[in-house]
Amino acid sequence: MPTIFSKLWIPVAASFGLQIAAGAIFVPLKNERYFDLIGTSGHIISAGISLYGPSLYRHLDSGHSLTTYKIPPLLSFSPRQLVVTAVFSLWAGRLAWFLSRRIKAEGRDSRFDDIKQSPTRFFAAWFIQGAWVAIVGLPIWLNNAIPLRSIRPWGPMDAALLGLVVLSLGGEALADAQKSQWRKEKKEGKHTEKFIQRGLWSLSRHPNYVGEALFQTSVFALACRSLLAPSIPWQAPVLGALAPLFTYTLLRYYDSCLLALDESL
């Protein structure tokens, strides 16, 4: 009988598969323009797979063919599954839009100026991005793999956590917008500031990072409300906790990782 863990392999395979396939295309071209867009798109694709995957598993286990599978209506899912998947996809979509606009304006991503010259280093960056997609999506995938009878009903605590999700997502978007406007004004010669110190950036050195870490933590908490059910293996919330922990590590050390990748491979 499939467990919640056995249902994770398809979104994991999709996470790595998309990045590896993209790397196979863009590494020879030395093109990094679509790196962030494909990474964030991977989150949305994998989240969708995790939502509909369990019903597909049941369909195939019953001896039916793939051609007879019908996508279940949204009302067949629990409110928690829909909300967690929706806010995660909204976060990824907003990030994809922002990063696509940024690289279109800049014309290139300076992080990859040296890395893309080496196929090994550049492909390693795509593989690392696959790990980012796979790990950060774990709370969503686990939540979507739980049987409906084990999912905790929506309550006041969930409403509070959802408010935190909205606050963190809005804060991250506002910080990105403020930084983009600051960069635009600097290019136009309206100021010569070395660092931005306005808006949310006057309160924190990296308010966008604060928003990102808070978002991933609150999404994990929303999913964890069901992952802590007695019928769910204790390893599930531990595995899901990798998402906020990995996010913090990535935000804290990602640029250093790219630099080490550039120097060591």
CSV table of C-alpha atoms in Angstrom, one decimal:
chain,number,residue,atom,x,y,z
A,1,MET,CA,0.0,0.0,0.0
A,2,PRO,CA,1.4,3.4,-0.9
A,3,THR,CA,2.5,5.7,1.9
A,4,ILE,CA,2.8,9.5,2.0
A,5,PHE,CA,6.5,9.0,1.3
A,6,SER,CA,6.0,6.8,-1.7
A,7,LYS,CA,3.9,9.5,-3.3
A,8,LEU,CA,6.8,12.0,-3.2
A,9,TRP,CA,8.9,10.4,-5.9
A,10,ILE,CA,7.1,11.9,-8.9
A,11,PRO,CA,7.3,15.6,-7.7
A,12,VAL,CA,10.9,15.0,-6.8
A,13,ALA,CA,11.6,13.5,-10.2
A,14,ALA,CA,9.8,16.4,-11.8
A,15,SER,CA,11.8,18.9,-9.8
A,16,PHE,CA,15.2,17.5,-10.8
A,17,GLY,CA,14.1,16.4,-14.3
A,18,LEU,CA,13.0,19.9,-15.4
A,19,GLN,CA,16.2,21.5,-14.2
A,20,ILE,CA,18.4,18.8,-15.7
A,21,ALA,CA,16.6,19.0,-19.0
A,22,ALA,CA,16.9,22.8,-19.0
A,23,GLY,CA,20.6,22.5,-18.2
A,24,ALA,CA,21.1,20.2,-21.1
A,25,ILE,CA,19.7,22.9,-23.4
A,26,PHE,CA,21.1,26.1,-21.9
A,27,VAL,CA,24.5,24.9,-20.7
A,28,PRO,CA,25.9,24.5,-24.2
A,29,LEU,CA,24.4,27.9,-25.1
A,30,LYS,CA,26.0,29.5,-22.1
A,31,ASN,CA,22.6,31.2,-21.5
A,32,GLU,CA,21.5,32.0,-18.0
A,33,ARG,CA,18.5,34.3,-18.9
A,34,TYR,CA,15.9,31.6,-18.1
A,35,PHE,CA,17.6,30.1,-15.1
A,36,ASP,CA,15.4,31.8,-12.5
A,37,LEU,CA,12.2,31.5,-14.5
A,38,ILE,CA,12.6,27.7,-15.0
A,39,GLY,CA,13.5,27.3,-11.3
A,40,THR,CA,10.4,29.1,-10.1
A,41,SER,CA,8.2,27.4,-12.7
A,42,GLY,CA,9.4,24.1,-11.3
A,43,HIS,CA,7.8,24.9,-8.0
A,44,ILE,CA,4.4,25.4,-9.6
A,45,ILE,CA,4.6,22.3,-11.8
A,46,SER,CA,5.7,20.1,-8.9
A,47,ALA,CA,3.0,21.5,-6.6
A,48,GLY,CA,0.4,20.7,-9.2
A,49,ILE,CA,1.8,17.2,-9.6
A,50,SER,CA,1.7,16.6,-5.8
A,51,LEU,CA,-2.0,17.8,-5.6
A,52,TYR,CA,-3.3,15.5,-8.3
A,53,GLY,CA,-0.7,12.7,-8.0
A,54,PRO,CA,-2.5,10.8,-5.2
A,55,SER,CA,-5.7,10.5,-7.1
A,56,LEU,CA,-3.7,9.3,-10.1
A,57,TYR,CA,-2.0,6.6,-7.9
A,58,ARG,CA,-5.4,5.4,-6.7
A,59,HIS,CA,-6.7,5.3,-10.2
A,60,LEU,CA,-3.7,3.2,-11.5
A,61,ASP,CA,-3.8,0.9,-8.4
A,62,SER,CA,-7.4,0.1,-9.2
A,63,GLY,CA,-6.2,-1.4,-12.5
A,64,HIS,CA,-7.4,1.4,-14.7
A,65,SER,CA,-5.4,2.8,-17.5
A,66,LEU,CA,-3.9,6.3,-17.7
A,67,THR,CA,-6.1,7.2,-20.6
A,68,THR,CA,-9.2,6.8,-18.5
A,69,TYR,CA,-8.0,9.1,-15.7
A,70,LYS,CA,-10.1,12.2,-15.1
A,71,ILE,CA,-8.8,15.2,-13.1
A,72,PRO,CA,-10.8,15.4,-9.9
A,73,PRO,CA,-12.7,18.7,-9.1
A,74,LEU,CA,-11.2,21.1,-6.7
A,75,LEU,CA,-14.0,20.4,-4.2
A,76,SER,CA,-12.6,16.9,-3.8
A,77,PHE,CA,-9.6,18.3,-1.9
A,78,SER,CA,-9.5,19.6,1.6
A,79,PRO,CA,-9.4,23.4,2.2
A,80,ARG,CA,-5.9,23.0,3.7
A,81,GLN,CA,-4.5,21.3,0.6
A,82,LEU,CA,-6.0,23.9,-1.7
A,83,VAL,CA,-4.8,26.9,0.4
A,84,VAL,CA,-1.3,25.6,1.0
A,85,THR,CA,-0.9,24.7,-2.7
A,86,ALA,CA,-2.4,28.1,-3.8
A,87,VAL,CA,-0.3,30.3,-1.7
A,88,PHE,CA,2.9,28.4,-2.6
A,89,SER,CA,2.0,28.7,-6.3
A,90,LEU,CA,1.3,32.4,-5.8
A,91,TRP,CA,4.7,32.9,-4.2
A,92,ALA,CA,6.4,31.0,-7.1
A,93,GLY,CA,4.4,32.9,-9.7
A,94,ARG,CA,5.2,36.3,-8.2
A,95,LEU,CA,8.9,35.4,-7.9
A,96,ALA,CA,9.0,34.2,-11.5
A,97,TRP,CA,7.4,37.5,-12.7
A,98,PHE,CA,9.8,39.6,-10.7
A,99,LEU,CA,13.0,37.7,-11.7
A,100,SER,CA,12.0,37.6,-15.3
A,101,ARG,CA,11.5,41.4,-15.3
A,102,ARG,CA,14.8,41.9,-13.6
A,103,ILE,CA,16.9,39.9,-16.0
A,104,LYS,CA,15.1,41.5,-19.0
A,105,ALA,CA,16.0,44.9,-17.7
A,106,GLU,CA,19.6,43.9,-16.8
A,107,GLY,CA,20.2,41.8,-19.9
A,108,ARG,CA,22.2,39.2,-17.9
A,109,ASP,CA,22.8,37.7,-14.5
A,110,SER,CA,26.2,38.7,-13.3
A,111,ARG,CA,26.4,35.8,-10.9
A,112,PHE,CA,26.9,33.5,-13.9
A,113,ASP,CA,29.5,35.6,-15.9
A,114,ASP,CA,32.3,33.1,-15.0
A,115,ILE,CA,30.3,30.0,-14.1
A,116,LYS,CA,28.6,29.7,-17.5
A,117,GLN,CA,31.9,29.5,-19.2
A,118,SER,CA,32.4,26.1,-17.7
A,119,PRO,CA,29.9,23.4,-18.6
A,120,THR,CA,30.6,21.5,-15.4
A,121,ARG,CA,30.1,24.5,-13.1
A,122,PHE,CA,27.0,25.7,-15.0
A,123,PHE,CA,25.4,22.3,-15.0
A,124,ALA,CA,26.1,22.0,-11.3
A,125,ALA,CA,24.2,25.3,-10.7
A,126,TRP,CA,21.1,23.8,-12.5
A,127,PHE,CA,21.4,20.6,-10.4
A,128,ILE,CA,21.5,22.7,-7.2
A,129,GLN,CA,18.4,24.5,-8.4
A,130,GLY,CA,16.7,21.2,-8.8
A,131,ALA,CA,17.5,20.4,-5.1
A,132,TRP,CA,16.1,23.8,-4.2
A,133,VAL,CA,12.8,23.1,-5.9
A,134,ALA,CA,12.7,19.6,-4.4
A,135,ILE,CA,13.4,20.5,-0.8
A,136,VAL,CA,11.4,23.7,-0.6
A,137,GLY,CA,8.3,22.0,-1.9
A,138,LEU,CA,8.4,19.2,0.7
A,139,PRO,CA,5.7,20.6,3.1
A,140,ILE,CA,3.3,21.1,0.2
A,141,TRP,CA,3.9,17.6,-1.3
A,142,LEU,CA,3.6,15.9,2.1
A,143,ASN,CA,0.4,17.8,2.9
A,144,ASN,CA,-1.1,16.8,-0.4
A,145,ALA,CA,-0.1,13.2,0.1
A,146,ILE,CA,-2.1,12.9,3.4
A,147,PRO,CA,-5.4,11.0,3.2
A,148,LEU,CA,-8.3,13.3,3.5
A,149,ARG,CA,-9.5,11.7,6.8
A,150,SER,CA,-6.2,12.6,8.4
A,151,ILE,CA,-6.1,16.3,7.5
A,152,ARG,CA,-7.0,18.6,10.3
A,153,PRO,CA,-10.0,20.9,9.8
A,154,TRP,CA,-9.4,24.6,9.3
A,155,GLY,CA,-9.3,26.5,12.5
A,156,PRO,CA,-8.5,29.9,14.1
A,157,MET,CA,-4.8,29.0,14.3
A,158,ASP,CA,-4.7,28.4,10.5
A,159,ALA,CA,-6.3,31.7,9.9
A,160,ALA,CA,-3.6,33.4,11.9
A,161,LEU,CA,-0.9,31.5,10.0
A,162,LEU,CA,-2.5,32.4,6.7
A,163,GLY,CA,-2.3,36.0,7.8
A,164,LEU,CA,1.4,35.6,8.4
A,165,VAL,CA,1.8,34.0,5.0
A,166,VAL,CA,0.1,37.0,3.3
A,167,LEU,CA,2.1,39.5,5.4
A,168,SER,CA,5.4,37.8,4.6
A,169,LEU,CA,4.6,37.5,0.9
A,170,GLY,CA,3.5,41.1,0.7
A,171,GLY,CA,6.6,42.3,2.6
A,172,GLU,CA,8.9,40.4,0.2
A,173,ALA,CA,7.1,41.8,-2.8
A,174,LEU,CA,7.3,45.4,-1.4
A,175,ALA,CA,11.0,45.0,-0.6
A,176,ASP,CA,11.7,43.8,-4.2
A,177,ALA,CA,9.7,46.7,-5.6
A,178,GLN,CA,11.5,49.2,-3.5
A,179,LYS,CA,14.9,47.8,-4.5
A,180,SER,CA,14.0,47.8,-8.2
A,181,GLN,CA,12.9,51.5,-8.0
A,182,TRP,CA,16.1,52.4,-6.2
A,183,ARG,CA,18.2,50.7,-8.9
A,184,LYS,CA,16.2,52.4,-11.7
A,185,GLU,CA,16.7,55.8,-10.0
A,186,LYS,CA,20.4,55.1,-9.6
A,187,LYS,CA,20.8,54.3,-13.3
A,188,GLU,CA,18.9,57.5,-14.2
A,189,GLY,CA,21.5,59.5,-12.0
A,190,LYS,CA,18.9,60.6,-9.4
A,191,HIS,CA,21.2,59.4,-6.6
A,192,THR,CA,24.6,57.9,-6.0
A,193,GLU,CA,23.8,55.9,-2.9
A,194,LYS,CA,25.9,52.8,-2.5
A,195,PHE,CA,23.3,50.9,-0.5
A,196,ILE,CA,19.5,51.3,-0.3
A,197,GLN,CA,18.3,52.7,3.0
A,198,ARG,CA,14.7,53.6,2.4
A,199,GLY,CA,11.4,51.9,3.0
A,200,LEU,CA,11.7,48.4,4.4
A,201,TRP,CA,15.4,48.5,3.7
A,202,SER,CA,15.8,51.1,6.4
A,203,LEU,CA,14.6,48.5,8.9
A,204,SER,CA,16.6,45.5,7.7
A,205,ARG,CA,19.7,44.8,5.6
A,206,HIS,CA,17.7,42.2,3.6
A,207,PRO,CA,14.0,42.6,4.2
A,208,ASN,CA,13.2,40.5,1.1
A,209,TYR,CA,15.2,37.6,2.7
A,210,VAL,CA,13.3,38.1,5.9
A,211,GLY,CA,10.0,37.9,4.0
A,212,GLU,CA,11.1,34.8,2.2
A,213,ALA,CA,12.2,33.0,5.3
A,214,LEU,CA,9.1,33.9,7.2
A,215,PHE,CA,6.9,32.8,4.2
A,216,GLN,CA,8.5,29.4,4.0
A,217,THR,CA,8.3,28.9,7.8
A,218,SER,CA,4.6,29.9,7.9
A,219,VAL,CA,3.7,27.7,5.0
A,220,PHE,CA,5.5,24.8,6.7
A,221,ALA,CA,3.5,25.5,9.9
A,222,LEU,CA,0.2,25.4,7.9
A,223,ALA,CA,1.1,22.1,6.4
A,224,CYS,CA,2.5,20.8,9.7
A,225,ARG,CA,-0.9,21.2,11.4
A,226,SER,CA,-1.8,18.0,9.6
A,227,LEU,CA,1.6,16.4,9.5
A,228,LEU,CA,1.5,16.2,13.3
A,229,ALA,CA,-1.6,14.0,13.3
A,230,PRO,CA,-1.2,10.7,15.2
A,231,SER,CA,-1.8,8.6,12.0
A,232,ILE,CA,1.1,10.4,10.2
A,233,PRO,CA,4.7,9.0,10.6
A,234,TRP,CA,6.8,11.3,12.8
A,235,GLN,CA,9.4,11.5,10.0
A,236,ALA,CA,6.9,13.6,7.9
A,237,PRO,CA,7.1,16.9,9.8
A,238,VAL,CA,10.9,16.4,10.3
A,239,LEU,CA,11.2,16.0,6.5
A,240,GLY,CA,9.0,19.0,5.9
A,241,ALA,CA,11.1,21.1,8.3
A,242,LEU,CA,13.9,20.9,5.8
A,243,ALA,CA,12.2,23.5,3.7
A,244,PRO,CA,12.5,26.5,6.0
A,245,LEU,CA,15.9,25.3,7.2
A,246,PHE,CA,17.2,25.0,3.6
A,247,THR,CA,15.7,28.4,2.7
A,248,TYR,CA,17.6,30.1,5.5
A,249,THR,CA,20.8,28.3,4.6
A,250,LEU,CA,20.3,29.2,0.9
A,251,LEU,CA,19.6,32.9,1.7
A,252,ARG,CA,22.5,33.1,4.0
A,253,TYR,CA,25.1,31.3,1.9
A,254,TYR,CA,23.9,31.1,-1.7
A,255,ASP,CA,26.2,33.7,-3.1
A,256,SER,CA,29.1,32.1,-1.3
A,257,CYS,CA,28.1,28.8,-2.7
A,258,LEU,CA,28.2,30.2,-6.2
A,259,LEU,CA,31.5,31.7,-5.6
A,260,ALA,CA,32.9,28.4,-4.2
A,261,LEU,CA,31.4,26.6,-7.2
A,262,ASP,CA,33.2,29.1,-9.5
A,263,GLU,CA,36.5,28.6,-7.8
A,264,SER,CA,36.6,24.9,-7.0
A,265,LEU,CA,35.2,23.0,-10.1
